[in-house]
Coordinates of C-alpha atoms and ligand atoms in Angstrom, one line a residue:
M10 CA -12.1 -81.8 56.0
T11 CA -15.7 -83.0 55.6
P12 CA -17.4 -84.6 58.7
P13 CA -17.3 -88.4 58.7
T14 CA -20.7 -89.2 57.2
Q15 CA -20.0 -92.2 55.1
P16 CA -20.8 -95.7 56.2
R17 CA -17.2 -96.8 56.1
R18 CA -16.3 -94.2 58.6
L19 CA -19.2 -95.0 60.9
R20 CA -18.1 -98.7 60.8
R21 CA -14.7 -97.8 62.2
L22 CA -15.7 -95.1 64.6
A23 CA -15.5 -97.2 67.8
A24 CA -12.1 -98.7 67.0
A25 CA -10.9 -95.3 65.9
T26 CA -11.7 -93.6 69.2
A27 CA -9.6 -95.9 71.2
L28 CA -6.6 -95.8 68.9
V29 CA -6.8 -92.0 68.3
L30 CA -6.6 -91.4 72.1
A31 CA -3.6 -93.6 72.3
L32 CA -1.8 -92.0 69.3
S33 CA -2.6 -88.4 70.4
A34 CA 0.0 -88.8 73.1
C35 CA 2.8 -89.5 70.8
A36 CA 2.1 -88.2 67.3
N37 CA 3.9 -85.1 66.0
G38 CA 3.6 -85.5 62.3
G39 CA 2.7 -82.5 60.1
T40 CA -0.7 -81.3 59.3
P41 CA -1.5 -82.2 55.7
A42 CA -1.6 -79.4 53.1
S43 CA -5.2 -80.2 52.2
D44 CA -6.7 -79.0 48.9
G45 CA -10.1 -78.8 50.6
D46 CA -13.2 -80.5 49.2
A47 CA -13.2 -80.6 45.4
S48 CA -16.4 -80.3 43.5
P49 CA -18.1 -83.5 42.5
G50 CA -16.1 -85.0 39.7
T51 CA -16.6 -85.7 36.1
G52 CA -14.1 -88.5 35.9
T53 CA -14.5 -91.5 33.8
G54 CA -13.5 -93.9 36.6
G55 CA -17.0 -94.5 38.0
A56 CA -19.1 -93.0 40.8
T57 CA -18.0 -89.9 42.6
S58 CA -17.2 -90.0 46.3
D59 CA -16.0 -87.7 49.1
V60 CA -13.0 -89.9 49.8
Q61 CA -10.1 -88.4 51.7
V62 CA -6.8 -89.5 50.2
A63 CA -3.4 -88.6 51.7
F64 CA -0.2 -89.0 49.7
L65 CA 3.0 -89.7 51.7
P66 CA 6.2 -89.6 49.5
K67 CA 9.6 -90.8 50.7
N68 CA 10.5 -87.1 51.2
L69 CA 9.3 -83.7 50.1
G70 CA 11.2 -81.6 47.6
N71 CA 11.8 -84.3 45.0
P72 CA 10.4 -83.4 41.6
Y73 CA 9.6 -87.0 41.0
F74 CA 7.1 -87.0 43.9
D75 CA 5.9 -83.6 43.1
T76 CA 4.8 -85.0 39.7
S77 CA 3.3 -88.2 41.2
S78 CA 1.3 -86.0 43.6
T79 CA 0.1 -83.9 40.6
G80 CA -1.4 -87.1 39.2
G81 CA -2.9 -88.0 42.6
R82 CA -4.4 -84.6 43.0
E83 CA -5.9 -84.8 39.5
A84 CA -7.5 -88.2 40.2
V85 CA -8.9 -87.2 43.6
A86 CA -10.4 -84.1 42.0
E87 CA -12.1 -86.2 39.3
I88 CA -13.5 -88.5 42.0
G89 CA -14.8 -85.5 44.0
G90 CA -12.7 -86.2 47.1
T91 CA -10.1 -84.4 49.2
F92 CA -6.4 -84.7 48.4
S93 CA -3.6 -84.0 50.8
E94 CA 0.1 -84.5 50.9
V95 CA 2.5 -84.8 53.8
G96 CA 6.0 -86.1 54.1
P97 CA 9.4 -85.8 55.9
A98 CA 12.3 -83.7 54.8
T99 CA 14.7 -86.6 54.7
A100 CA 14.2 -90.1 53.3
A101 CA 15.1 -91.9 56.6
P102 CA 13.7 -95.4 57.4
D103 CA 11.2 -94.3 60.1
A104 CA 10.8 -90.6 59.2
Q105 CA 7.2 -91.3 57.9
V106 CA 5.9 -92.9 61.1
S107 CA 4.8 -89.7 62.8
Y108 CA 3.0 -88.6 59.6
I109 CA 1.1 -91.9 59.4
N110 CA 0.1 -91.5 63.0
T111 CA -1.3 -88.1 62.4
L112 CA -3.2 -89.3 59.3
T113 CA -4.7 -92.1 61.4
Q114 CA -5.8 -89.6 64.1
Q115 CA -7.4 -87.6 61.3
Q116 CA -9.2 -90.7 60.0
V117 CA -8.4 -90.2 56.4
D118 CA -9.9 -92.9 54.1
A119 CA -6.7 -93.9 52.4
I120 CA -2.9 -93.4 52.7
V121 CA -0.9 -93.7 49.6
V122 CA 2.8 -94.1 50.6
S123 CA 6.2 -94.7 49.0
A124 CA 8.2 -96.5 51.7
N125 CA 11.8 -95.7 52.7
D126 CA 12.1 -99.1 54.4
P127 CA 10.1 -102.3 54.0
A128 CA 9.4 -102.8 57.7
A129 CA 10.0 -99.5 59.6
I130 CA 6.5 -98.0 59.0
C131 CA 4.6 -101.3 59.3
G132 CA 3.5 -100.7 62.9
A133 CA 2.0 -97.3 62.1
L134 CA 0.4 -98.6 58.9
N135 CA -1.2 -101.5 60.8
D136 CA -2.7 -99.0 63.3
A137 CA -4.2 -97.2 60.4
K138 CA -5.6 -100.4 58.9
T139 CA -7.0 -101.4 62.3
I140 CA -9.5 -98.5 62.1
G141 CA -10.3 -99.2 58.5
I142 CA -8.0 -96.8 56.6
K143 CA -6.9 -98.3 53.3
V144 CA -3.2 -98.5 52.7
V145 CA -1.8 -98.3 49.2
T146 CA 2.0 -98.4 48.6
F147 CA 3.2 -97.0 45.3
D148 CA 6.7 -96.6 43.9
S149 CA 8.5 -98.3 46.8
D150 CA 6.7 -101.1 48.7
T151 CA 6.5 -102.2 52.3
N152 CA 6.4 -105.9 53.3
P153 CA 3.2 -107.1 51.6
E154 CA 1.3 -107.7 54.9
C155 CA 1.6 -104.0 55.8
R156 CA -0.6 -102.7 52.9
D157 CA -3.7 -103.5 51.0
L158 CA -2.3 -102.9 47.5
F159 CA 1.0 -102.0 45.8
V160 CA 0.9 -100.0 42.7
N161 CA 4.1 -100.9 40.8
Q162 CA 5.5 -98.5 38.2
A163 CA 6.9 -101.3 36.0
T164 CA 8.2 -104.8 36.7
A165 CA 11.4 -105.0 38.7
E166 CA 12.9 -107.2 36.1
G167 CA 12.1 -104.7 33.4
I168 CA 13.5 -101.7 35.4
A169 CA 16.7 -103.7 36.1
K170 CA 17.2 -104.8 32.6
V171 CA 16.7 -101.4 30.9
Q172 CA 19.4 -100.0 33.2
V173 CA 21.9 -102.8 32.6
D174 CA 21.2 -102.6 28.8
M175 CA 21.8 -98.9 28.7
I176 CA 25.1 -98.9 30.7
A177 CA 26.3 -101.9 28.6
E178 CA 25.5 -100.0 25.4
Q179 CA 27.2 -96.8 26.7
I180 CA 30.5 -98.3 27.8
G181 CA 30.9 -100.9 25.0
D182 CA 29.9 -103.8 27.3
E183 CA 33.1 -103.9 29.3
G184 CA 34.8 -102.2 32.2
E185 CA 34.2 -101.0 35.8
I186 CA 30.9 -99.5 36.8
A187 CA 29.4 -98.3 40.1
I188 CA 25.9 -97.7 41.4
L189 CA 24.7 -94.5 43.1
S190 CA 21.5 -95.4 44.9
A191 CA 18.9 -93.6 47.1
A192 CA 18.5 -94.6 50.8
A193 CA 20.3 -97.8 51.8
N194 CA 17.0 -99.4 52.9
A195 CA 14.8 -98.3 50.0
T196 CA 12.7 -101.3 48.9
N197 CA 12.5 -100.3 45.3
Q198 CA 16.1 -99.5 44.7
N199 CA 17.3 -102.6 46.6
T200 CA 15.1 -104.9 44.5
W201 CA 16.3 -103.3 41.3
I202 CA 20.0 -103.5 42.4
E203 CA 19.7 -107.1 43.2
M204 CA 18.2 -107.9 39.8
M205 CA 20.8 -105.7 38.0
T206 CA 23.5 -107.6 39.8
E207 CA 22.0 -110.9 38.6
E208 CA 21.6 -109.6 35.0
L209 CA 25.2 -108.3 34.9
A210 CA 26.5 -111.7 36.1
A211 CA 24.3 -113.6 33.6
S212 CA 24.8 -111.5 30.5
H213 CA 27.7 -109.1 30.9
P214 CA 30.8 -111.0 32.0
N215 CA 33.2 -108.2 31.1
I216 CA 31.4 -105.6 33.2
T217 CA 32.5 -105.3 36.9
L218 CA 30.4 -103.7 39.5
V219 CA 33.0 -102.2 41.8
E220 CA 30.9 -100.3 44.4
T221 CA 27.4 -99.3 45.4
V222 CA 27.0 -96.0 47.3
Y223 CA 24.0 -94.3 48.8
G224 CA 23.0 -90.6 48.3
N225 CA 19.8 -90.9 50.4
D226 CA 17.8 -89.1 47.7
D227 CA 19.5 -85.9 48.8
D228 CA 21.0 -83.8 46.1
Q229 CA 24.2 -82.7 47.9
T230 CA 24.9 -86.2 49.4
S231 CA 24.5 -87.7 45.9
F232 CA 26.8 -85.1 44.4
D233 CA 29.5 -85.8 47.0
R234 CA 29.1 -89.6 46.6
T235 CA 29.7 -89.2 42.8
A236 CA 32.9 -87.3 43.5
G237 CA 34.0 -90.0 45.9
L238 CA 33.3 -92.8 43.4
L239 CA 35.4 -91.1 40.7
Q240 CA 38.3 -90.5 43.1
S241 CA 38.2 -94.1 44.5
H242 CA 38.0 -95.8 41.1
P243 CA 40.2 -94.2 38.5
N244 CA 39.2 -96.8 35.8
L245 CA 35.5 -96.3 36.3
K246 CA 33.7 -96.3 32.9
G247 CA 30.1 -95.7 34.1
I248 CA 27.7 -95.0 36.9
V249 CA 24.1 -96.3 37.1
S250 CA 21.9 -94.3 39.3
P251 CA 18.4 -95.9 39.9
T252 CA 17.1 -92.7 41.5
T253 CA 16.0 -89.4 39.9
V254 CA 17.8 -87.4 42.6
G255 CA 21.0 -89.4 42.2
I256 CA 21.2 -89.4 38.4
A257 CA 20.6 -85.6 38.3
A258 CA 23.3 -84.9 40.9
A259 CA 25.8 -87.2 39.3
A260 CA 25.2 -85.6 35.8
R261 CA 25.6 -82.2 37.3
Y262 CA 29.0 -83.2 38.8
L263 CA 30.2 -84.9 35.6
S264 CA 29.0 -82.0 33.4
T265 CA 31.7 -79.6 34.7
S266 CA 34.4 -82.2 35.4
Q267 CA 37.2 -83.8 33.5
Y268 CA 35.1 -87.0 33.3
K269 CA 32.4 -85.5 31.1
G270 CA 32.1 -87.7 28.0
Q271 CA 34.6 -90.2 29.6
V272 CA 32.4 -91.7 32.3
A273 CA 28.9 -92.6 31.4
I274 CA 25.9 -91.8 33.6
T275 CA 22.6 -93.5 33.2
G276 CA 19.7 -94.9 35.3
L277 CA 16.3 -93.5 36.1
G278 CA 15.7 -89.7 35.7
T279 CA 13.0 -87.2 34.9
P280 CA 13.2 -85.5 31.5
N281 CA 13.0 -82.0 33.0
Q282 CA 15.9 -82.7 35.4
M283 CA 18.1 -84.4 32.8
R284 CA 17.4 -82.2 29.7
E285 CA 20.4 -79.9 30.1
Y286 CA 22.8 -82.8 30.6
V287 CA 21.5 -84.6 27.4
A288 CA 21.8 -81.3 25.6
D289 CA 25.4 -80.7 26.7
G290 CA 26.5 -84.3 26.0
T291 CA 27.0 -85.5 29.6
V292 CA 24.1 -88.0 29.3
T293 CA 23.3 -90.2 26.3
E294 CA 20.2 -92.0 27.5
F295 CA 18.2 -92.8 30.7
A296 CA 14.8 -94.3 31.5
L297 CA 11.7 -93.8 33.7
W298 CA 7.9 -94.2 33.6
N299 CA 5.4 -91.4 34.0
P300 CA 5.2 -90.5 37.7
E301 CA 2.1 -88.5 37.1
D302 CA 0.3 -91.5 35.8
L303 CA 1.7 -93.5 38.7
G304 CA 0.2 -91.1 41.2
Y305 CA -3.1 -90.9 39.3
L306 CA -3.5 -94.7 39.2
S307 CA -2.6 -95.0 42.9
A308 CA -5.3 -92.5 43.9
Y309 CA -7.9 -94.4 41.8
A310 CA -6.8 -97.6 43.5
A311 CA -7.1 -96.0 46.9
N312 CA -10.6 -94.9 46.1
A313 CA -11.6 -98.3 44.8
L314 CA -10.5 -99.8 48.1
A315 CA -12.0 -97.1 50.3
S316 CA -15.4 -97.3 48.6
D317 CA -15.4 -101.1 48.9
E318 CA -15.3 -101.5 45.1
I319 CA -12.4 -103.9 45.5
T320 CA -10.7 -105.6 48.4
G321 CA -7.3 -105.7 46.7
A322 CA -7.5 -109.4 46.0
E323 CA -5.9 -110.9 42.9
G324 CA -8.3 -110.7 40.0
D325 CA -10.2 -107.6 41.3
T326 CA -10.7 -105.0 38.6
F327 CA -11.3 -101.2 38.7
T328 CA -11.3 -98.3 36.3
A329 CA -8.6 -95.6 36.8
G330 CA -10.1 -92.6 34.9
R331 CA -8.3 -91.8 31.7
L332 CA -5.9 -94.8 32.1
G333 CA -8.7 -97.3 31.8
E334 CA -9.2 -100.6 33.5
F335 CA -6.7 -102.4 35.7
T336 CA -6.6 -105.9 37.3
V337 CA -5.0 -106.7 40.6
E338 CA -2.3 -109.2 40.0
A339 CA -0.4 -111.7 42.2
D340 CA 0.8 -110.3 45.6
N341 CA -1.9 -107.7 45.6
T342 CA -0.1 -105.7 43.0
V343 CA -1.3 -103.4 40.2
L344 CA 1.1 -102.7 37.4
L345 CA 1.3 -99.3 35.6
G346 CA 3.4 -100.3 32.5
E347 CA 7.0 -100.6 31.3
P348 CA 9.9 -98.2 31.6
Y349 CA 10.6 -95.9 28.7
R350 CA 14.0 -94.6 27.4
F351 CA 14.7 -90.9 27.0
N352 CA 17.4 -89.5 24.7
A353 CA 18.2 -86.5 22.5
D354 CA 15.7 -87.7 19.9
N355 CA 12.6 -87.7 22.2
I356 CA 13.4 -85.8 25.4
D357 CA 11.7 -82.6 24.2
D358 CA 8.4 -84.4 23.8
F359 CA 8.1 -84.7 27.6
D360 CA 7.5 -82.2 30.3
F361 CA 7.8 -83.7 33.8
Ligands
RAM4 C1 13.6 -91.2 43.2 C2 13.0 -92.1 44.3 C3 11.8 -93.0 43.8 C4 12.3 -93.7 42.6 C5 12.8 -92.8 41.5 C6 13.3 -93.5 40.3 O1 12.8 -90.2 42.9 O2 13.9 -92.9 44.9 O3 11.5 -93.8 44.8 O4 11.3 -94.5 42.1 O5 13.9 -92.0 42.1

């Protein structure tokens, strides 16, 4: 990493020294897989900077986060900074704490994190903020006071509604459904589930949500939970999985089972993971946004904060390279767009 020569780093040096000494006794997070310094950028998002941006997904090994990191890496290269990614193996509530502590010791300029729990990482993030590190949540938020900005992939209402609409269409708007979620504490899935439940009650009186189970964004656990749902609920007509890991595991289970074509599976998935199950008729339609754009936007937001271009206040504007200009909305939130539906007619137009 480059030596701390920028004014923002000098400003926080004294505070950092004390905190880093304290943290060094307890931190055992991984060393980031740094890309090293990129050449000064040619991005369209404004001035170049040597910003150090660290991405911290819910867990490693999830193609969704591999894609968001691809976007983050692209943006940081355009800016001329240094990109790194670290993360835990499992999506447990406090599994990210040690990684945040290590990033704080290393005095990166910004941490871009998808939270496994709204509160469990707040202490570590507050330590980072104390020494001037900017904190951007993306994909799955913390409590608002723990970060400077949340980059939201789409409105929670929109994400909930598209999933309810799809399952209603696929089961003829009646019968039993279940939800296969990610980790039980995940901020994003829990927000969407709450809104899906409200939307079902308000607009789909003949659909009954019989159970919600948690696959922890782990492929095997999600596969086993799918089997359990089908055994426990013989009249099940559909499963909604608001996680790319869950929907792919459930589709894989269904595709070789007696339930293929009988029990619908929809929710949020990546086209590359779902392609074979759309092709073989297991899956009719699912939705998502572009995770690469989400990571790209999040990295530009992190740089805008770290370079003091914005503070993250409502009404602040910044340019995110090829995605153009964004305005910070209420609750220090930046919105990427709206969810998009994928089906046999369009899935081959996408590669992520
Ligand atoms: C999984 C993760 C992520 C979520 C997507 C839809 O990859 O749980 O947080 O946004 O699914």
